[in-house]
Short mmCIF file of C-alpha atoms in Angstrom, two decimals:
data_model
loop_
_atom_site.label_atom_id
_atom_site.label_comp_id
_atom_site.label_asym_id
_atom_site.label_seq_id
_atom_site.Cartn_x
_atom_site.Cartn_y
_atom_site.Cartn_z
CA UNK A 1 0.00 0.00 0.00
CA UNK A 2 1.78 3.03 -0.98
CA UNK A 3 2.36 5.54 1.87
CA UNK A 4 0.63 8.74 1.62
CA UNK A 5 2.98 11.60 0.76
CA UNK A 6 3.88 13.85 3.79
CA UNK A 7 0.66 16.54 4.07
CA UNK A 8 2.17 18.72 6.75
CA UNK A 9 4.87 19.52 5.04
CA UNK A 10 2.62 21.58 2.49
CA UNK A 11 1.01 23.43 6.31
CA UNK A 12 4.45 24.62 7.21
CA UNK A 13 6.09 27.75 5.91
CA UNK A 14 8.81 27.32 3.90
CA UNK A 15 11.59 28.90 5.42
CA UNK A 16 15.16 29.24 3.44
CA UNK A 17 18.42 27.87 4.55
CA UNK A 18 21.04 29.40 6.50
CA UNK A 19 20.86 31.49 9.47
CA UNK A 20 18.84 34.14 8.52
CA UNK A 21 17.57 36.83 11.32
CA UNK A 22 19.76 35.09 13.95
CA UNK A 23 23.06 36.17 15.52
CA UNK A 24 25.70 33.56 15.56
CA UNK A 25 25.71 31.50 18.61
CA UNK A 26 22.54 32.39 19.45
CA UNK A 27 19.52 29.54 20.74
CA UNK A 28 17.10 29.38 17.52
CA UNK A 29 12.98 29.49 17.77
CA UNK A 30 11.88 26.66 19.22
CA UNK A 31 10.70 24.83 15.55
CA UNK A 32 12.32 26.50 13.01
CA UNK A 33 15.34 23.86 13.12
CA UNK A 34 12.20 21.28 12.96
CA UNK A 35 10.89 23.18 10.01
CA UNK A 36 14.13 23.05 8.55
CA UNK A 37 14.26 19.55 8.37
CA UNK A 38 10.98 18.95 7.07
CA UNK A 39 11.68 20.89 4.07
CA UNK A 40 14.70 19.43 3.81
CA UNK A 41 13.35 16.05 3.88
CA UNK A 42 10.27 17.23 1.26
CA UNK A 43 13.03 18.36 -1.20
CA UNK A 44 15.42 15.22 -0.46
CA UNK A 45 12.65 12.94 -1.39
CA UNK A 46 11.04 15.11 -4.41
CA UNK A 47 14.41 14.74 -6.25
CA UNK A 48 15.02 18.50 -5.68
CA UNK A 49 18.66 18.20 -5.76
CA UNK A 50 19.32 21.45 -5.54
CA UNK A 51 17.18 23.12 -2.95
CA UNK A 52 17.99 19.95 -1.07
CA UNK A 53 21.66 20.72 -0.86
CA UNK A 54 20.71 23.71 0.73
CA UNK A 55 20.51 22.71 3.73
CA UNK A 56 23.87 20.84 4.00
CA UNK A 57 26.70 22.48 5.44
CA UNK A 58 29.86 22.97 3.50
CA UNK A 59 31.65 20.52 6.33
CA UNK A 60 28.55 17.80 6.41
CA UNK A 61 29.74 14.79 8.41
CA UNK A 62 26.96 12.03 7.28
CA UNK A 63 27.14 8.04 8.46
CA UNK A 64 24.28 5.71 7.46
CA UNK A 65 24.71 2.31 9.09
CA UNK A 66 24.37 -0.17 6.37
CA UNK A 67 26.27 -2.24 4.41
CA UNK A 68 27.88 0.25 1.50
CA UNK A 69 28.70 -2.77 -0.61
CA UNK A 70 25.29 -2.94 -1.17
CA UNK A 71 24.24 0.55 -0.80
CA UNK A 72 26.80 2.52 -2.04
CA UNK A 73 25.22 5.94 -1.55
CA UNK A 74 25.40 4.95 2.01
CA UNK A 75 27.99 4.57 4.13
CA UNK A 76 29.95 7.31 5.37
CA UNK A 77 30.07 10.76 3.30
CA UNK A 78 31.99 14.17 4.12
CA UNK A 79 31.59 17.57 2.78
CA UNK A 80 28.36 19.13 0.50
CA UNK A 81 30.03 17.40 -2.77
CA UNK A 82 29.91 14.09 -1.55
CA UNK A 83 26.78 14.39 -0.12
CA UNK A 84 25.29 15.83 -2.74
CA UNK A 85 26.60 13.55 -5.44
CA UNK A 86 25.19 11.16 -3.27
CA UNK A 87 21.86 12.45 -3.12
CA UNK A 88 22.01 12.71 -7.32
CA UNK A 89 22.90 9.08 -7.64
CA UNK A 90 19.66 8.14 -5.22
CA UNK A 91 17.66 9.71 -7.25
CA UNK A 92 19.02 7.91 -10.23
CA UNK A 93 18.63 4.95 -9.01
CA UNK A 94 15.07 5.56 -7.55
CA UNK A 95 11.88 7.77 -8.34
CA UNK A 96 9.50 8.34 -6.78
CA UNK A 97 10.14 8.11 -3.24
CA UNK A 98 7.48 8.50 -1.25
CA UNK A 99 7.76 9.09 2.70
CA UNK A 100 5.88 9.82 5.98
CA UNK A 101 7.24 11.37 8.57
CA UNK A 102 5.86 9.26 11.56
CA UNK A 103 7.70 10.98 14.49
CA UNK A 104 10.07 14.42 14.69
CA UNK A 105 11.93 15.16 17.89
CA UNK A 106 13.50 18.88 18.13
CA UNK A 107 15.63 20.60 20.61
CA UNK A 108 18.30 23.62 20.05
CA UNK A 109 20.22 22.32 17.44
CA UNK A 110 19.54 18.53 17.57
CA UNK A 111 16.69 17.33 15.48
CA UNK A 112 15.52 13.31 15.31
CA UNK A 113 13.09 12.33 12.61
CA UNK A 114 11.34 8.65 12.02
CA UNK A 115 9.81 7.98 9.29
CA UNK A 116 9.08 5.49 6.86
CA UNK A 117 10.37 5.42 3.24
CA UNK A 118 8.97 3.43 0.19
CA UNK A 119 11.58 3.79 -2.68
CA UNK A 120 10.75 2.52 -6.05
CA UNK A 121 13.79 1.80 -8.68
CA UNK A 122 13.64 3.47 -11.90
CA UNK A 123 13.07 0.98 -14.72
CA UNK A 124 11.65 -1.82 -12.74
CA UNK A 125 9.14 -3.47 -10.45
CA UNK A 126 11.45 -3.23 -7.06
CA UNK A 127 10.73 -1.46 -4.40
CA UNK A 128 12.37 -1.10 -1.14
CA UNK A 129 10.16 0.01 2.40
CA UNK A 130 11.88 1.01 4.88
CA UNK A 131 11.67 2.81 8.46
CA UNK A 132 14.04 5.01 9.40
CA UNK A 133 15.70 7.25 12.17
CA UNK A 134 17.62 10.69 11.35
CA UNK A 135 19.17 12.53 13.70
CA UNK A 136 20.59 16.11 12.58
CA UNK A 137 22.66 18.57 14.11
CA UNK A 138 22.46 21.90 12.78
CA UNK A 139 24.94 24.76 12.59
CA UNK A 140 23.95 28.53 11.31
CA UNK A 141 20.64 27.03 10.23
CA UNK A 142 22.37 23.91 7.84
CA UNK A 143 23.25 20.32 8.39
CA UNK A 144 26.38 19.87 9.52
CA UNK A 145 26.22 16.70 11.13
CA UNK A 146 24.11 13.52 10.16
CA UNK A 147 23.45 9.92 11.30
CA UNK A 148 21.18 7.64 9.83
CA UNK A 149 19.98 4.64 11.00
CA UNK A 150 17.65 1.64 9.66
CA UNK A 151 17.02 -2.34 9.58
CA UNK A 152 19.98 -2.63 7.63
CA UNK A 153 20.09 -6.53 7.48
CA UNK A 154 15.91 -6.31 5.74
CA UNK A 155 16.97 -3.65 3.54
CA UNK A 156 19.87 -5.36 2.02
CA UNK A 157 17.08 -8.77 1.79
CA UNK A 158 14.30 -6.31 -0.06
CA UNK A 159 17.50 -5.11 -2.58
CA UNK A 160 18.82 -8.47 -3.27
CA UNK A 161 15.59 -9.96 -3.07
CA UNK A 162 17.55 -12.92 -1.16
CA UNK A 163 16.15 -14.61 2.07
CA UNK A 164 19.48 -14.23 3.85
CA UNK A 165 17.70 -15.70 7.57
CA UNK A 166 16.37 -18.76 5.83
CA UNK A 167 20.37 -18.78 4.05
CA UNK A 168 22.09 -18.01 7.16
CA UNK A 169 20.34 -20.35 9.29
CA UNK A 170 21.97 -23.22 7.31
CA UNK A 171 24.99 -22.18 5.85
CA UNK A 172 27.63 -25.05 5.20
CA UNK A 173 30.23 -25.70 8.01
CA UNK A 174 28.92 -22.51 9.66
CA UNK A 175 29.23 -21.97 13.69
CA UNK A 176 26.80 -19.42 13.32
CA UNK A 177 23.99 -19.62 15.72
CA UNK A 178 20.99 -17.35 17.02
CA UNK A 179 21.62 -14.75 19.78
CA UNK B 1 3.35 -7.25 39.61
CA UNK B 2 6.69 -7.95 40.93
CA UNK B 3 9.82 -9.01 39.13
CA UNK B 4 12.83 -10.73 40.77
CA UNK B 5 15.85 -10.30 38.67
CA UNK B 6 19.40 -11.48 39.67
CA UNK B 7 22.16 -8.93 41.63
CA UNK B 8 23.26 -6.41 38.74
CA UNK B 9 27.12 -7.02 38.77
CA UNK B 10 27.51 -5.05 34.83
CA UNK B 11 30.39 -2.79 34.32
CA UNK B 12 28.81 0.46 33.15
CA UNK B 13 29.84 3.85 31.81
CA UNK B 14 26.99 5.96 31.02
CA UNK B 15 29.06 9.63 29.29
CA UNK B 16 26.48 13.24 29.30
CA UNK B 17 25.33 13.78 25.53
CA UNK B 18 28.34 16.29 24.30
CA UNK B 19 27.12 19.71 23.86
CA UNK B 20 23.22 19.28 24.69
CA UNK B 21 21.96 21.48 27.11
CA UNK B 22 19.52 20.35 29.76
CA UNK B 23 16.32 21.43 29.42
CA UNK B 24 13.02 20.91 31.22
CA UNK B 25 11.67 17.89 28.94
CA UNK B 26 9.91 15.20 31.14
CA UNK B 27 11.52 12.95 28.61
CA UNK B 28 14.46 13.52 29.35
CA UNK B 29 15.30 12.82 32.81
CA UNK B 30 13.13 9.94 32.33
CA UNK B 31 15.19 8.66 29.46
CA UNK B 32 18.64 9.26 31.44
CA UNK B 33 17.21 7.69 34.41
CA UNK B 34 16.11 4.60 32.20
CA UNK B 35 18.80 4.16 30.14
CA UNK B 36 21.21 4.13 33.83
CA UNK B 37 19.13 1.15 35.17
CA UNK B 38 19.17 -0.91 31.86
CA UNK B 39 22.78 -0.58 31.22
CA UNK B 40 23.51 -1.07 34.83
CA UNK B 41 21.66 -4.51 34.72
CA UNK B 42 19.20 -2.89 37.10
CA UNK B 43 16.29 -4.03 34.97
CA UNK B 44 13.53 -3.88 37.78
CA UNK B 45 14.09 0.08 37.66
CA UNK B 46 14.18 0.29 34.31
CA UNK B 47 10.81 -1.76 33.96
CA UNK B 48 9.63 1.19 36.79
CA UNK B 49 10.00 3.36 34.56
CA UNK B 50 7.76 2.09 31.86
CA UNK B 51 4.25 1.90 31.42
CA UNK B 52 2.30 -1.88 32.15
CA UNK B 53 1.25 -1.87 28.54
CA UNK B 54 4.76 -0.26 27.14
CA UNK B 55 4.90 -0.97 23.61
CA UNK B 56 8.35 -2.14 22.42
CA UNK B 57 9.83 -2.74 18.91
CA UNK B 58 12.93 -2.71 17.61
CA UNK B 59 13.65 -3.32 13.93
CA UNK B 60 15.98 -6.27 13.24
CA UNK B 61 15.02 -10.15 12.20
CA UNK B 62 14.16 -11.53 15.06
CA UNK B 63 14.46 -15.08 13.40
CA UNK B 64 18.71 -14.55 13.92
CA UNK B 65 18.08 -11.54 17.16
CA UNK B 66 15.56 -13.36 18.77
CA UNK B 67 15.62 -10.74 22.26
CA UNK B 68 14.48 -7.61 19.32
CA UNK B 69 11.74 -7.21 17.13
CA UNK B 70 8.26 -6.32 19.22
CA UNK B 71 7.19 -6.75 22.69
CA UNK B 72 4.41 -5.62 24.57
CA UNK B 73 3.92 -5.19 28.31
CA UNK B 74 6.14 -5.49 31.83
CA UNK B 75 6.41 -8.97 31.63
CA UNK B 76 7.38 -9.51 27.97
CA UNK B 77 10.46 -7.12 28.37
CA UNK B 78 10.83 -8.69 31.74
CA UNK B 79 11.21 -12.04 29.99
CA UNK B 80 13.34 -10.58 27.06
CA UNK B 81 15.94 -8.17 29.56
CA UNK B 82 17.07 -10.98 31.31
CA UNK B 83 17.77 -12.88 28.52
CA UNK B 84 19.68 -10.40 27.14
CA UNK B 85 21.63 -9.25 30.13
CA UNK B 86 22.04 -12.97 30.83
CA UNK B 87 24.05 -13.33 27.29
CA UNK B 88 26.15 -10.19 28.32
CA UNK B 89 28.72 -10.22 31.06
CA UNK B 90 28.97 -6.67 31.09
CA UNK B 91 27.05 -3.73 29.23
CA UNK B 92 28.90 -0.16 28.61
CA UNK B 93 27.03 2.91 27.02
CA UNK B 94 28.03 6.18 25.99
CA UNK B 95 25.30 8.46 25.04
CA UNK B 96 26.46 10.96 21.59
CA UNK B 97 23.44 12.57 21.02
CA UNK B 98 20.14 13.60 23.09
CA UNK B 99 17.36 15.19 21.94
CA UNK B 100 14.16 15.97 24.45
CA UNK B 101 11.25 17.93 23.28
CA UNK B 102 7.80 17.63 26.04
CA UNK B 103 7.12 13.47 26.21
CA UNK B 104 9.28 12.38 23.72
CA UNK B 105 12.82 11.86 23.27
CA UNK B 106 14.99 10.25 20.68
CA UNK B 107 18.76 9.26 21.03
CA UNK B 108 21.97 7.26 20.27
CA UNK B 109 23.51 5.34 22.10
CA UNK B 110 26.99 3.73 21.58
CA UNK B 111 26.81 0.04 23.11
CA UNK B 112 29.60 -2.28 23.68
CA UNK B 113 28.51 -5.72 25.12
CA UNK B 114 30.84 -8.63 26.59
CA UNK B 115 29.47 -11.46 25.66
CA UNK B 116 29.36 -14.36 28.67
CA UNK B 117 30.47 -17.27 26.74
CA UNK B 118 33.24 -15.67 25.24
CA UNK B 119 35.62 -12.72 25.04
CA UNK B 120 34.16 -11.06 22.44
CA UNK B 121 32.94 -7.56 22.33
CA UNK B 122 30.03 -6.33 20.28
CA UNK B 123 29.84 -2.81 19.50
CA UNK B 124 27.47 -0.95 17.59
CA UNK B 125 25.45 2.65 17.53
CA UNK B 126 21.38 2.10 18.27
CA UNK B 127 18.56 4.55 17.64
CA UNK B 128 15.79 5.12 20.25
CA UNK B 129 12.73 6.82 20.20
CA UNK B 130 10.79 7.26 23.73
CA UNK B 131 7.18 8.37 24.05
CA UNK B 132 5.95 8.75 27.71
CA UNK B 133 2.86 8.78 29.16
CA UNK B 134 2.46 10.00 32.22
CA UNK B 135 5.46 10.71 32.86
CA UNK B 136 6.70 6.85 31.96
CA UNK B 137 8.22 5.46 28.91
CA UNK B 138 4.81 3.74 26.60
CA UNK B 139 6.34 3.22 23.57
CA UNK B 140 10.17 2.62 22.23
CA UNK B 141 11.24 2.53 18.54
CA UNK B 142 14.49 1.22 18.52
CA UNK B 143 16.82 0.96 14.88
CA UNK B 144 20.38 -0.08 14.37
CA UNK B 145 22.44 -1.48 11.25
CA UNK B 146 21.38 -4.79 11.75
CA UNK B 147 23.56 -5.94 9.15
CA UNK B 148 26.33 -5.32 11.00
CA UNK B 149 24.65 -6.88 14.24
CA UNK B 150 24.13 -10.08 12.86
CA UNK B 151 27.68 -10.24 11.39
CA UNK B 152 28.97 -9.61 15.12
CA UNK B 153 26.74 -12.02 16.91
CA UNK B 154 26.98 -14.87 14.33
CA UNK B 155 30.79 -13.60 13.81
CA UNK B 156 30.46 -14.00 9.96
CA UNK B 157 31.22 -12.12 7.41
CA UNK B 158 27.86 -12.46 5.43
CA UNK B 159 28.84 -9.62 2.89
CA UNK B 160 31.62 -11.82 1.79
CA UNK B 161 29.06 -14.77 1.66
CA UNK B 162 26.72 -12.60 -0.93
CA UNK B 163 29.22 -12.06 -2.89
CA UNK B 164 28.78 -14.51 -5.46
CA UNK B 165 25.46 -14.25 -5.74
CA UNK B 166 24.87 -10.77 -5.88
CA UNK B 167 23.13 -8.93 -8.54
CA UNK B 168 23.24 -5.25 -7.47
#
């Protein structure tokens, strides 16, 4: 069932990257890190490369746990090239991505976001669902650091479209054994 | 209800989130004070702390993690706790990241578990989100590279095992 795409986003006023109308240093309004993100997140997933890159900051330190021989776009990524080139070759790879933002968590210049993902790959029938947790620390109003977390191990089963428990629970000669 | 849970004897190191300033969130002196009694083994505390119907669920395959995936209520995490802390000789956390906003809080935490049967460490960075309800923890969301998980507690290296087969 596809998720519905995210509705408050289009409630919230768009507000433009950087620190604008704050002195460095300074706490921020209570939400406006947490609007922030939410653009961020509406022009991440819209393929708005641009506007999405925005929001990084020239020094973004990103880590998604996973696997990066499987995902390469994940992994770990420094700097607004990387990132961004990044972002460009998830888009290539997938469209549309549709997402709901399920839970958002703000405080000074920490912000955590759930939410679950459905990516579809261009050119085919696969699609990946996925929940996720992001947690972003911002600096003048941009990302500057980024951590991304998910159920790495069903991920890299939905991509490969491989049962790896049913494979892993009787591999030859293994000493592998349940937690 | 009461629970009866063996003498916590866990080596722990609980570090303040670097550069988060306290604030007045109920979550998160609840969330401190949870995380504390967990790690410390202390798991009667930590159940305190939680509502009776607490709704639990962290994402992993719980065919190869069988202590993750969802629980619900005292005496399923009761159950599930002292497993886990039973596989573990010792639990260590450190605590990178914070973030507290009215009755809900989200975090990392940095884990490093001894296993009991053998001296082997497993390490790895988990995501937590905490909603309370009056003033207790009702539901967790709980994420981590579970990849990387099940390579540690299986101590294989499954990407090399995909290799072969692997069609990008």
């Amino acid at each position: 069932m596809p998720i519905a795409r995210l509705a408050i986003c289009n409630r919230w006023r768009r507000v433009p990257a950087g620190n604008q109308g704050h002195k460095q240093g300074s706490p921020l309004p209570e939400n406006l890190n947490k609007q922030r993100i939410l653009d961020y997140l509406k022009a991440c997933y819209a393929g708005e490369i641009e506007r999405a890159a925005s929001y990084y900051d020239d020094e973004i330190d990103f880590i998604a746990y996973a696997p990066i021989e499987i995902f390469p776009t994940l992994g770990q990524k420094r700097g607004k090239a990387a990132m961004t080139a990044s972002l460009e070759e998830m888009t290539r790879q997938y469209s549309p991505i549709e997402y709901e933002v399920t839970s958002i968590v703000a405080e000074d210049d920490g912000v955590a976001v759930m939410l679950d993902v459905r990516m579809c790959a261009r050119g085919g029938d696969r699609v990946i669902n996925v929940q996720i947790a992001n947690f972003y620390t911002m600096r003048h109003g941009r990302i500057t650091i980024y951590r991304q977390f998910m159920d790495s191990f069903d991920a890299v089963q939905q991509k490969l479209r491989r049962d790896l428990v049913d494979e892993l629970k009787k591999p030859p000669g293994s000493a592998g054994s349940p937690a | 209800m009461t629970y009866h849970f063996p003498a916590a004897a866990k080596a722990v190191q609980g570090t303040a989130p670097l550069g988060s300033p306290m604030t007045d969130a109920p979550a998160r002196k609840v969330v401190l004070e949870f995380l504390d009694a967990f790690y410390s083994g202390n798991i009667a505390r930590a159940l305190e702390l939680c509502t009776d119907d607490v709704d639990f669920l962290s994402y992993a395959p719980v065919e190869l993690l069988p202590h993750l995936g969802q629980r619900h209520g005292k005496q399923q995490l009761a159950e599930t706790w002292t497993t886990l802390h039973a596989r573990y000789s010792s639990m260590r956390y450190e605590l990178p990241q914070l973030v507290a906003e009215g009755d809900r809080a989200a975090c990392i935490i940095r884990i490093f578990f001894r296993k009991s049967d053998r001296d082997r460490i497993l390490q790895t960075e988990v995501a937590d989100f905490y909603t309370l309800r009056d003033g207790r923890i009702a539901r967790v969301r709980q994420f981590m590279d579970s990849f990387n998980v099940v390579e540690q507690v299986l101590e294989l290296d499954v990407t090399a095992l995909l290799k072969p087969k692997q069609t990008g």
